[in-house]
Amino acid sequence: MILAYIQNFDGKLKKASFEIASYAAAIAKMANTEVLGIVLGQIPDDQLQKLSQYGVNKLVNVTSPNLEPFDPKVYTEAVAKIAENNQITGFVFINNNEGRAIAPRIAARFKAGIVSAVTQLPESVNPLTITKKVFTGKAFAKTIVKSDKFVITLFQNSYGLQEVPVDMTIEKIELDLPQPAITVIEKNVDISGKIPLTEAEIVVSGGRGMKGPEYWGPLEEFARLLGAATACSRPVADEGWRPASEHVGQTGKIIAPTVYFAFGISGAIQHIGGVSNSKYIVAVNIDKDAPIFEVADYGIVGDAHKILPELIEAVKKLKQSDS
Amino acid sequence: MKILVLISNVPDTTTKVKFKDNKFDTTGVQWIINPWDELALTRALELKKESNGKIEKVAVAMVAEKSAEPTIRKALAMGADEAYRIDTTAKDSYSTAAELAEALKDKDFDLIMAGLESSDYNGLSVGAMLAELLGINSVSAVSGLEFDGEKFIVKRDIEGGYEKLTVQTPFVAVVQKGIAIVPLIPNMRGIMMAKRKPIHVIPAKGVEPLIEMVEFELPKPKPPVKLVETAEELINLLHNEAKVI
Ligand SMILES: Cc1cc2nc3c(=O)[nH]c(=O)nc-3n(C[C@H](O)[C@H](O)[C@H](O)COP(=O)(O)OP(=O)(O)OC[C@H]3O[C@@H](n4cnc5c(N)ncnc54)[C@H](O)[C@@H]3O)c2cc1C
Ligand SMILES: Nc1ncnc2c1ncn2[C@@H]1O[C@H](COP(=O)(O)O)[C@@H](O)[C@H]1O
């Protein structure tokens, strides 16, 4: 079976949870086997039930008082215990903070070759052969896993959701797990309801060409109209024009939205390293020779301050004609 | 307290990547400390300096052949006290972590720092893997680290925010954005002192890799950008052609 690690977001399943189920289902099909989904921690049944739409054949929900706070060693123990009771040939995780904390530990535990941050399905499953980006996107490497088990982490948003309705069994297990070695002393979560950057389908981003923090109003309004998250280049975050959490690129967040809008961003290689997985890149830059146009799909050569209000009007018009 | 920082030797991030006989072509390549590891080391050295002697030592470890020693010297010049080099070519995350585990099992570091990923093969694995092989705790997504005189206070990123926490030592911290802002640049004195600092060479066990990269390809050139004149045209294209808004 293929074990899908389905992340429990405080009692809810999110797109990342269904995406990894969909991905596991496609691999299981290639390998002529089934998907074992594992969800750790308390979660309502109606949430779990949704996974039957995404190809999970058998779902195990593990509970234990020791699953709080998140301790990767304890979580690894839980996944390993479930895996040992089933015939697992492959493990799949989403390549986010939580997945990256556990997947390598599982790989070491089962002596399974790990291929990280892939953006596509394997070419074959026996032996597992899959292409991944290397040199931070400057090349691709066809990779073969030589061990009998494999671990894959999937780049978030790169596969998407595929509905595969199946009959799913749910098993609830209370496991005896070690005490967490982590004590949380402070927790700070943004409750503004803003879409997290790594999950957003559309991202609107500004660079030094925006001139200063006082010019961000139209950019934010454009983002709001599109239901987009906002981002920025590194110098913009370094200058304190925008919060550091918005900085994308090699040393910031790595994102893969459907559309990435770059206003006044030159397109330095380190910036592109963080956004090159976007399906479409749209650039507005005053300089027709800016490197951003080499990677962009659509663009306007012009002043962002003039074009943003016009874009806002155009979207409003579109929304009116659609409704 | 003793800190170990894992460092990997990678091509300078501006290197033009080329392949020859399906291997990375190293001709003319400048080698550097992997950027995340350089930031991890920077933070470790800052903490040692502020700790009033409570952090006695910051060491570095690398799995690499002898030709990587200039990169190790750079870490010593930044201020690391000593270095371990496990004498073999790094092949994949597993064999690298297993060699490190073998070499470190009798060394009593309280904190081992690793970077999020190496900028060459983007394995994203060695830190947490090493923790599992050593049977110790790990914290990933670490974006800040403090030392309160007795224990480490770790800041880690979580969905939509962060947590501050303590962990039973020894543990591995896998660091990412935020751990330090700019890397420490070695000064003349550091460079001179580095020449006398020890690099302990540890023979490798010869652990076999579990994955192999068999073929490399450069990205296909993208079709040229479609430039338009007006905002309205752009929105129409995104709506009707790309169908994304
Ligand atoms: C090791 C390392 C890591 C790095 N990591 C990152 C990273 O993670 N993310 C990142 O972003 N950068 C990173 N950088 C920095 C990167 O090299 C660039 O310096 C940075 O991305 C440039 O930011 P920018 O495009 O906002 O600014 P600039 O390069 O200054 O570009 C501004 C652009 O705005 C245009 N412009 C000016 N006025 C207007 C106007 N009125 N309307 C429209 N366009 C206008 C200009 O033509 C120009 O193209 C890193 C650098 C190093 C060395
Ligand atoms: N050859 C190596 N020697 C020592 N540490 C390494 C080596 N390769 C990777 N690491 C460490 O593991 C981190 C993640 O690397 P990787 O899993 O290769 O992406 C790096 O940032 C280093 O801290």
XYZ file of C-alpha atoms and ligand atoms in Angstrom:
644
model
C 0.000 0.000 0.000
C 0.923 3.657 -0.368
C 0.810 5.543 2.921
C -0.432 9.117 2.563
C 0.370 11.379 5.497
C -2.729 13.546 5.639
C -2.126 16.644 7.672
C -4.652 17.547 10.360
C -4.915 21.336 10.562
C -6.329 21.813 14.074
C -9.265 19.490 13.536
C -9.775 20.366 9.882
C -8.576 19.049 6.557
C -7.357 21.568 4.007
C -6.405 21.552 0.353
C -2.950 20.159 1.197
C -4.634 17.184 2.912
C -6.721 16.332 -0.155
C -3.886 17.035 -2.554
C -1.638 14.434 -0.949
C -4.507 11.920 -0.955
C -5.054 12.558 -4.677
C -1.360 12.150 -5.385
C -1.141 8.932 -3.369
C -4.159 7.565 -5.239
C -2.462 8.150 -8.588
C 0.725 6.387 -7.446
C -1.273 3.536 -5.938
C -2.999 3.078 -9.277
C 0.348 2.883 -11.064
C 1.538 0.331 -8.513
C -1.708 -1.654 -8.558
C -2.278 -1.171 -4.882
C -4.344 0.891 -2.456
C -3.994 4.024 -0.355
C -3.670 3.953 3.403
C -4.390 7.436 4.711
C -3.198 8.413 8.148
C -4.523 11.371 10.125
C -2.986 12.103 13.521
C -4.971 13.723 16.313
C -8.597 14.605 17.082
C -10.770 15.457 14.102
C -14.526 15.242 13.433
C -15.817 12.308 11.379
C -17.431 14.496 8.729
C -13.959 15.850 7.944
C -12.473 12.371 7.606
C -15.375 11.232 5.467
C -14.400 13.718 2.738
C -11.250 11.720 2.025
C -13.261 8.986 0.330
C -13.664 11.462 -2.551
C -9.914 11.506 -3.098
C -9.070 7.834 -3.378
C -8.251 6.857 0.213
C -9.220 3.184 0.610
C -8.364 2.754 4.247
C -8.146 5.591 6.716
C -6.495 5.346 10.090
C -7.097 8.117 12.612
C -4.631 7.934 15.470
C -5.324 9.656 18.763
C -3.110 10.038 21.806
C -2.657 12.771 24.413
C 0.989 12.837 23.369
C 0.295 14.242 19.895
C 0.255 17.762 21.403
C 2.431 19.741 20.906
C 3.802 18.697 17.525
C 6.975 16.699 18.174
C 8.422 15.184 14.976
C 9.916 12.245 16.874
C 6.559 11.294 18.402
C 4.753 11.754 15.079
C 7.344 9.567 13.368
C 6.688 6.903 15.991
C 2.954 7.053 15.274
C 3.368 6.799 11.494
C 5.933 4.006 11.869
C 3.637 1.969 14.129
C 0.802 2.137 11.610
C 3.153 1.392 8.722
C 4.560 -1.682 10.461
C 1.083 -3.208 10.675
C 0.481 -2.753 6.961
C 2.422 -3.649 3.855
C 3.722 -0.224 2.889
C 5.831 0.227 -0.235
C 5.796 4.010 -0.374
C 5.141 7.031 1.838
C 3.987 10.390 0.543
C 3.995 13.716 2.395
C 3.335 17.328 1.444
C 6.593 19.259 1.387
C 5.555 21.859 3.962
C 6.932 22.558 7.437
C 5.175 19.572 8.982
C 5.865 17.113 6.158
C 9.545 18.053 6.013
C 9.870 17.502 9.755
C 8.631 13.898 9.584
C 9.355 12.522 6.094
C 13.176 12.303 6.463
C 12.784 10.608 9.842
C 10.453 8.018 8.300
C 12.918 7.533 5.438
C 15.736 6.870 7.912
C 13.557 4.596 10.016
C 12.579 2.383 7.083
C 15.833 2.783 5.166
C 13.752 4.135 2.302
C 15.214 6.406 -0.356
C 13.650 9.861 -0.214
C 12.944 12.201 -3.113
C 11.927 15.684 -1.949
C 9.833 18.516 -3.338
C 8.764 16.735 -6.517
C 6.194 18.437 -8.728
C 4.944 15.502 -10.772
C 4.052 11.825 -10.740
C 6.729 9.117 -10.977
C 7.599 7.854 -14.448
C 7.553 4.327 -13.113
C 7.077 2.642 -9.759
C 9.318 -0.372 -10.138
C 11.963 0.786 -9.480
C 10.564 4.148 -8.416
C 11.769 6.653 -11.006
C 10.875 10.291 -10.667
C 12.140 13.658 -11.865
C 12.845 16.463 -9.425
C 14.275 19.944 -9.590
C 17.872 20.373 -8.550
C 20.195 23.360 -8.265
C 17.223 25.386 -7.037
C 15.355 25.060 -10.297
C 18.299 25.424 -12.660
C 18.062 21.765 -13.706
C 16.024 18.568 -13.430
C 17.310 15.192 -12.296
C 15.781 11.837 -13.097
C 16.094 9.978 -9.811
C 15.888 6.260 -9.106
C 15.127 4.888 -5.664
C 17.115 1.701 -5.048
C 15.578 0.610 -1.739
C 12.358 -1.435 -1.721
C 10.453 1.341 0.043
C 10.368 4.970 -1.033
C 9.428 8.321 0.491
C 8.256 11.229 -1.647
C 7.479 14.781 -0.556
C 5.230 16.658 -2.965
C 5.639 20.364 -3.626
C 2.455 21.966 -2.329
C -0.065 23.042 -5.024
C 1.860 21.328 -7.810
C -0.426 18.336 -8.331
C -3.785 19.749 -7.329
C -6.940 17.856 -6.439
C -8.213 14.882 -8.410
C -11.529 13.420 -7.406
C -11.482 9.614 -7.248
C -14.492 8.465 -5.201
C -13.913 5.118 -3.473
C -15.353 3.052 -0.630
C -13.348 3.998 2.400
C -13.040 2.259 5.751
C -12.224 4.317 8.826
C -10.315 2.854 11.730
C -9.698 4.784 14.934
C -6.738 3.794 17.002
C -5.559 5.114 20.341
C -1.785 4.598 20.351
C 0.611 4.422 23.230
C 3.168 7.042 22.224
C 6.184 8.534 24.009
C 5.827 11.882 25.779
C 6.732 14.860 23.597
C 10.153 16.364 24.386
C 8.984 19.785 23.247
C 7.379 22.385 25.525
C 5.688 25.322 23.812
C 6.109 28.548 25.759
C 4.537 30.989 23.328
C 2.271 30.630 20.314
C 1.472 33.340 17.821
C -0.927 32.660 14.975
C -2.323 35.188 12.540
C -6.096 35.178 12.915
C -6.715 37.995 10.441
C -8.247 35.510 8.045
C -5.739 36.435 5.339
C -4.878 33.657 2.919
C -1.480 32.171 3.771
C 1.023 32.890 1.026
C 1.950 29.257 0.465
C -1.674 28.292 -0.132
C -2.840 31.168 -2.287
C -3.888 30.467 -5.885
C -3.076 34.053 -6.860
C -0.212 36.088 -5.440
C 0.323 39.809 -6.017
C 3.874 40.874 -5.293
C 5.782 44.154 -5.237
C 9.469 44.995 -5.514
C 11.705 47.983 -5.029
C 10.144 49.525 -8.149
C 7.073 50.247 -6.009
C 9.191 53.065 -4.510
C 7.981 52.913 -0.892
C 5.510 51.394 1.569
C 3.086 54.282 1.063
C 2.397 53.061 -2.485
C 1.101 49.622 -1.495
C -2.586 50.600 -1.236
C -3.504 49.891 -4.886
C -1.491 46.665 -4.865
C -3.405 45.484 -1.803
C -6.705 46.469 -3.334
C -5.892 44.579 -6.526
C -5.020 41.530 -4.408
C -8.224 41.814 -2.404
C -10.322 41.974 -5.588
C -8.689 38.794 -6.879
C -8.791 36.975 -3.532
C -5.005 36.920 -3.694
C -2.263 36.908 -1.085
C 0.417 39.624 -1.132
C 4.164 39.062 -1.366
C 7.329 41.060 -1.935
C 10.977 40.847 -2.948
C 13.733 40.605 -0.390
C 14.935 44.236 -0.383
C 11.352 45.339 0.230
C 11.180 43.138 3.339
C 14.706 44.152 4.396
C 13.736 47.828 4.185
C 10.740 47.096 6.376
C 8.278 48.277 3.708
C 6.461 44.970 4.088
C 6.464 42.220 6.753
C 9.277 39.660 6.481
C 6.655 36.905 6.166
C 5.865 38.201 2.644
C 9.394 37.804 1.306
C 9.580 35.210 -1.476
C 12.653 33.770 -3.145
C 15.582 31.535 -2.508
C 15.983 32.851 1.039
C 12.285 33.441 1.636
C 9.136 31.485 0.950
C 8.939 29.219 -2.052
C 5.516 29.314 -3.619
C 3.628 27.773 -6.523
C 0.454 29.754 -7.156
C -1.533 29.582 -10.389
C -0.725 33.221 -11.101
C 2.130 35.325 -9.741
C 1.927 39.084 -10.397
C 5.261 40.910 -10.116
C 5.084 44.712 -9.901
C 8.399 46.556 -9.991
C 10.428 43.409 -9.484
C 13.571 43.036 -11.596
C 13.520 39.227 -11.592
C 16.876 38.384 -9.988
C 17.716 34.684 -10.090
C 17.330 34.433 -6.288
C 13.851 35.899 -6.524
C 12.806 33.618 -9.380
C 14.047 30.611 -7.364
C 11.021 31.144 -5.114
C 8.340 31.648 -7.746
C 9.388 29.626 -10.790
C 6.850 26.903 -9.984
C 4.019 29.361 -10.606
C 1.821 28.313 -13.496
C 1.733 31.858 -14.915
C 3.973 34.812 -14.167
C 2.656 38.259 -15.021
C 5.090 41.174 -14.876
C 4.675 44.927 -14.864
C 7.993 46.705 -15.122
C 9.076 50.055 -16.500
C 12.201 48.545 -18.033
C 11.551 46.408 -21.116
C 14.900 44.647 -20.584
C 14.214 43.630 -16.981
C 15.050 39.908 -16.565
C 11.563 39.277 -15.152
C 10.272 39.373 -18.755
C 12.424 36.347 -19.597
C 10.393 34.203 -17.226
C 7.039 35.965 -17.493
C 4.118 34.671 -19.581
C 2.309 37.990 -19.816
C 3.474 41.495 -19.188
C 3.146 45.218 -19.572
C 6.114 47.529 -19.972
C 5.086 50.534 -17.931
C 4.774 52.332 -14.632
C 3.229 50.138 -11.927
C 1.721 53.171 -10.219
C -0.215 54.045 -13.336
C -1.149 50.485 -14.304
C -2.358 49.183 -10.938
C -5.405 51.507 -10.759
C -6.221 50.561 -14.351
C -5.988 46.863 -13.504
C -8.310 47.415 -10.561
C -10.847 49.072 -12.872
C -10.514 46.298 -15.448
C -11.142 43.589 -12.829
C -14.146 45.458 -11.474
C -15.529 45.732 -14.989
C -14.962 42.031 -15.600
C -16.735 41.142 -12.378
C -19.698 43.288 -13.343
C -20.036 41.745 -16.783
C -19.744 38.246 -15.260
C -22.467 38.748 -12.700
C 26.924 23.583 25.982
C 28.369 22.473 22.686
C 26.953 23.213 19.264
C 27.696 21.404 16.030
C 26.770 22.959 12.701
C 26.470 20.681 9.659
C 27.852 22.326 6.575
C 27.759 21.223 2.982
C 30.026 22.334 0.196
C 28.051 23.683 -2.760
C 28.675 25.596 -5.977
C 28.343 29.371 -5.656
C 24.653 30.233 -6.158
C 25.411 32.250 -9.299
C 27.078 29.253 -11.002
C 25.881 28.490 -14.493
C 24.834 24.874 -14.145
C 26.189 22.503 -16.816
C 26.380 18.743 -17.116
C 28.977 16.502 -18.719
C 28.459 12.752 -19.173
C 25.343 13.093 -17.027
C 27.292 14.510 -14.099
C 27.453 18.048 -12.802
C 30.339 19.749 -14.585
C 32.548 21.274 -11.888
C 34.914 23.040 -14.297
C 35.548 26.567 -13.074
C 33.048 26.293 -10.227
C 33.586 28.345 -7.047
C 32.665 26.416 -3.908
C 30.980 27.966 -0.904
C 29.398 27.007 2.406
C 25.771 26.180 1.650
C 23.901 29.482 2.333
C 21.586 28.067 5.042
C 24.549 26.515 6.833
C 26.446 29.786 6.713
C 23.479 31.476 8.414
C 23.184 28.643 10.954
C 26.876 28.997 11.783
C 26.513 32.771 12.041
C 23.749 32.365 14.629
C 25.670 29.691 16.558
C 28.711 31.977 16.784
C 26.589 34.945 17.900
C 25.042 32.835 20.656
C 28.448 31.596 21.808
C 29.757 35.143 21.990
C 26.781 36.356 24.046
C 26.765 33.312 26.366
C 29.512 34.307 28.831
C 31.369 31.084 28.213
C 28.315 28.888 28.795
C 28.465 27.790 25.180
C 32.010 26.465 25.176
C 32.337 25.270 21.653
C 30.974 25.598 18.135
C 32.211 22.894 15.784
C 31.355 22.142 12.164
C 31.068 18.809 10.358
C 31.068 17.984 6.678
C 30.911 14.786 4.678
C 33.260 15.508 1.799
C 36.527 14.621 0.144
C 39.724 16.519 0.924
C 39.210 18.989 -1.916
C 36.402 20.598 0.128
C 38.785 21.720 2.876
C 38.982 25.359 1.729
C 35.242 25.621 2.453
C 35.792 24.096 5.901
C 38.623 26.610 6.517
C 36.198 29.392 5.714
C 33.878 28.132 8.483
C 36.859 28.088 10.864
C 37.758 31.614 9.750
C 34.214 32.741 10.570
C 34.931 31.567 14.104
C 34.123 27.849 14.462
C 36.506 26.221 16.953
C 37.131 22.941 15.179
C 35.937 20.821 12.298
C 35.195 17.224 11.454
C 35.487 15.980 7.925
C 34.101 12.542 7.185
C 36.265 11.427 4.375
C 34.028 10.394 1.492
C 32.014 11.919 -1.314
C 28.453 12.776 -0.226
C 26.165 10.629 -2.376
C 22.620 11.100 -1.130
C 20.836 12.338 1.997
C 20.693 8.895 3.570
C 24.339 7.967 3.174
C 25.387 11.457 4.278
C 23.186 11.324 7.395
C 24.333 7.761 8.149
C 28.009 8.704 7.886
C 27.394 11.675 10.167
C 25.488 9.518 12.666
C 28.343 7.028 12.811
C 30.966 9.741 13.255
C 28.964 11.646 15.890
C 27.516 8.904 18.051
C 30.171 9.233 20.766
C 30.409 13.047 20.639
C 28.299 14.930 23.149
C 26.856 17.905 21.297
C 23.787 19.441 22.915
C 22.575 21.067 19.738
C 23.195 20.065 16.134
C 22.178 22.649 13.538
C 21.429 21.765 9.914
C 20.143 23.872 7.052
C 16.775 23.511 5.347
C 18.393 22.255 2.150
C 21.609 22.094 0.191
C 21.444 24.404 -2.795
C 22.836 21.734 -5.150
C 20.637 18.639 -4.946
C 17.907 20.151 -2.741
C 17.550 17.017 -0.633
C 15.752 18.765 2.272
C 16.524 15.795 4.494
C 19.900 15.385 6.185
C 19.099 17.207 9.462
C 15.918 15.364 10.462
C 17.307 12.099 9.114
C 20.389 12.396 11.306
C 18.148 12.970 14.358
C 16.275 9.756 13.607
C 19.492 7.773 13.118
C 20.884 9.100 16.403
C 17.528 8.523 18.123
C 17.329 12.128 19.305
C 14.797 14.953 19.097
C 14.463 17.315 16.206
C 12.738 20.583 15.473
C 12.261 21.654 11.865
C 11.266 25.033 10.397
C 13.440 26.817 12.952
C 13.441 30.553 12.233
C 15.073 31.784 15.429
C 17.280 30.584 18.235
C 18.082 32.124 21.620
C 20.044 30.919 24.612
C 18.814 31.979 28.063
C 21.956 30.939 29.932
C 20.742 27.399 30.524
C 18.668 26.258 27.621
C 17.905 27.030 24.019
C 14.668 28.799 23.127
C 13.651 27.729 19.657
C 11.319 29.667 17.394
C 9.630 27.541 14.765
C 7.294 28.492 11.948
C 3.867 26.905 11.957
C 0.788 27.394 9.735
C 0.104 31.114 9.799
C 2.508 31.998 12.590
C 5.184 30.770 14.944
C 5.810 29.058 18.270
C 8.566 29.474 20.822
C 9.554 26.302 22.552
C 12.151 24.400 24.521
C 13.368 20.910 23.638
C 15.126 18.252 25.674
C 18.757 18.098 24.579
C 20.424 16.779 22.596
C 18.448 17.794 19.553
C 18.775 18.712 15.895
C 17.481 22.113 14.738
C 16.757 22.372 11.018
C 16.977 26.085 10.302
C 15.366 28.235 7.649
C 14.610 31.858 6.893
C 15.005 34.149 9.892
C 17.754 32.274 11.738
C 20.200 35.085 10.871
C 19.962 37.920 8.401
C 23.434 38.357 6.985
C 26.260 35.846 7.166
C 29.273 36.679 9.261
C 32.250 37.646 7.121
C 35.627 36.372 8.325
C 38.127 39.073 9.236
C 41.922 38.926 8.808
C 42.466 37.657 12.326
C 39.875 34.919 11.817
C 41.552 33.851 8.605
C 44.979 33.680 10.285
C 43.623 31.761 13.272
C 41.773 29.302 11.058
C 45.089 27.974 9.762
C 45.914 26.562 13.182
C 42.497 25.166 14.038
C 42.085 21.398 13.757
C 40.191 19.597 10.998
C 39.684 16.069 12.348
C 39.477 13.633 9.473
C 37.219 10.661 10.224
C 37.296 7.635 7.930
C 33.952 6.844 6.312
C 31.989 3.637 6.853
C 31.122 3.439 3.175
C 27.332 3.568 3.554
C 25.587 2.913 0.236
C 23.187 5.567 -1.087
C 19.488 4.717 -1.494
C 18.806 6.982 -4.432
C 20.687 7.753 -7.598
C 20.349 10.633 -10.021
C 20.763 9.041 -13.413
C 20.014 11.818 -15.871
C 20.097 15.599 -15.817
C 18.257 18.049 -18.008
C 18.229 21.808 -18.259
C 14.833 23.518 -18.232
C 13.296 23.995 -21.658
C 13.358 27.565 -22.886
C 10.067 29.272 -22.167
C 7.982 30.751 -24.964
C 8.577 34.507 -25.061
C 6.479 36.782 -22.903
C 3.264 38.153 -24.413
C 3.460 41.904 -23.973
C 0.315 43.993 -24.092
C -0.299 47.730 -23.953
C -3.205 48.147 -21.584
C -4.471 46.809 -18.275
C -7.740 45.841 -19.903
C -6.031 43.651 -22.508
C -4.040 41.955 -19.773
C -7.106 41.149 -17.669
C -8.909 39.862 -20.767
C -6.037 37.526 -21.617
C -5.893 36.205 -18.080
C -9.643 35.682 -18.110
C -10.208 34.306 -21.617
C -6.901 32.754 -22.682
C -5.201 31.559 -19.497
C -8.578 31.244 -17.718
C -7.048 31.943 -14.349
C -9.073 34.911 -13.097
C 22.348 34.973 -1.463
C 21.256 35.874 -1.926
C 19.935 35.511 -1.679
C 18.878 36.331 -2.110
N 17.598 35.916 -1.887
C 16.578 36.660 -2.363
C 15.221 36.243 -2.199
O 14.935 35.225 -1.576
N 14.235 37.012 -2.730
C 14.487 38.161 -3.416
O 13.535 38.798 -3.885
N 15.746 38.586 -3.573
C 16.802 37.876 -3.057
N 18.063 38.323 -3.215
C 18.262 39.672 -3.785
C 18.196 39.676 -5.293
O 19.488 39.394 -5.808
C 17.760 41.053 -5.818
O 18.619 42.039 -5.313
C 16.330 41.411 -5.434
O 15.439 40.366 -5.752
C 15.913 42.662 -6.160
O 14.669 43.102 -5.671
P 13.712 43.987 -6.582
O 13.443 43.288 -7.846
O 12.558 44.347 -5.722
O 14.558 45.327 -6.753
P 15.422 45.866 -7.977
O 16.376 44.864 -8.472
O 15.926 47.187 -7.541
O 14.368 46.054 -9.134
C 13.378 47.042 -9.172
C 12.684 46.908 -10.497
O 11.597 47.801 -10.540
C 11.521 48.395 -11.807
N 10.829 49.677 -11.652
C 11.294 50.850 -11.174
N 10.339 51.768 -11.145
C 9.220 51.193 -11.609
C 7.897 51.629 -11.826
N 7.510 52.874 -11.524
N 7.012 50.761 -12.332
C 7.372 49.484 -12.645
N 8.611 49.024 -12.465
C 9.528 49.853 -11.936
C 12.938 48.513 -12.268
O 13.000 48.549 -13.693
C 13.554 47.227 -11.708
O 13.475 46.174 -12.639
C 19.145 37.533 -2.788
C 20.477 37.895 -3.038
C 21.516 37.098 -2.623
C 22.923 37.519 -2.920
N 27.805 16.540 2.866
C 27.295 17.113 3.962
N 28.050 17.241 5.077
C 27.537 17.822 6.205
N 26.305 18.298 6.290
C 25.495 18.206 5.213
C 25.950 17.597 4.002
N 24.938 17.639 3.108
C 23.901 18.252 3.736
N 24.228 18.591 5.005
C 23.389 19.313 5.992
O 22.031 19.008 5.765
C 21.297 20.176 5.358
C 20.252 19.782 4.355
O 20.877 19.228 3.228
P 20.143 18.326 2.138
O 19.330 17.322 2.865
O 21.262 17.762 1.350
O 19.317 19.291 1.331
C 22.365 21.147 4.867
O 21.920 22.477 4.981
C 23.516 20.815 5.814
O 23.323 21.436 7.079
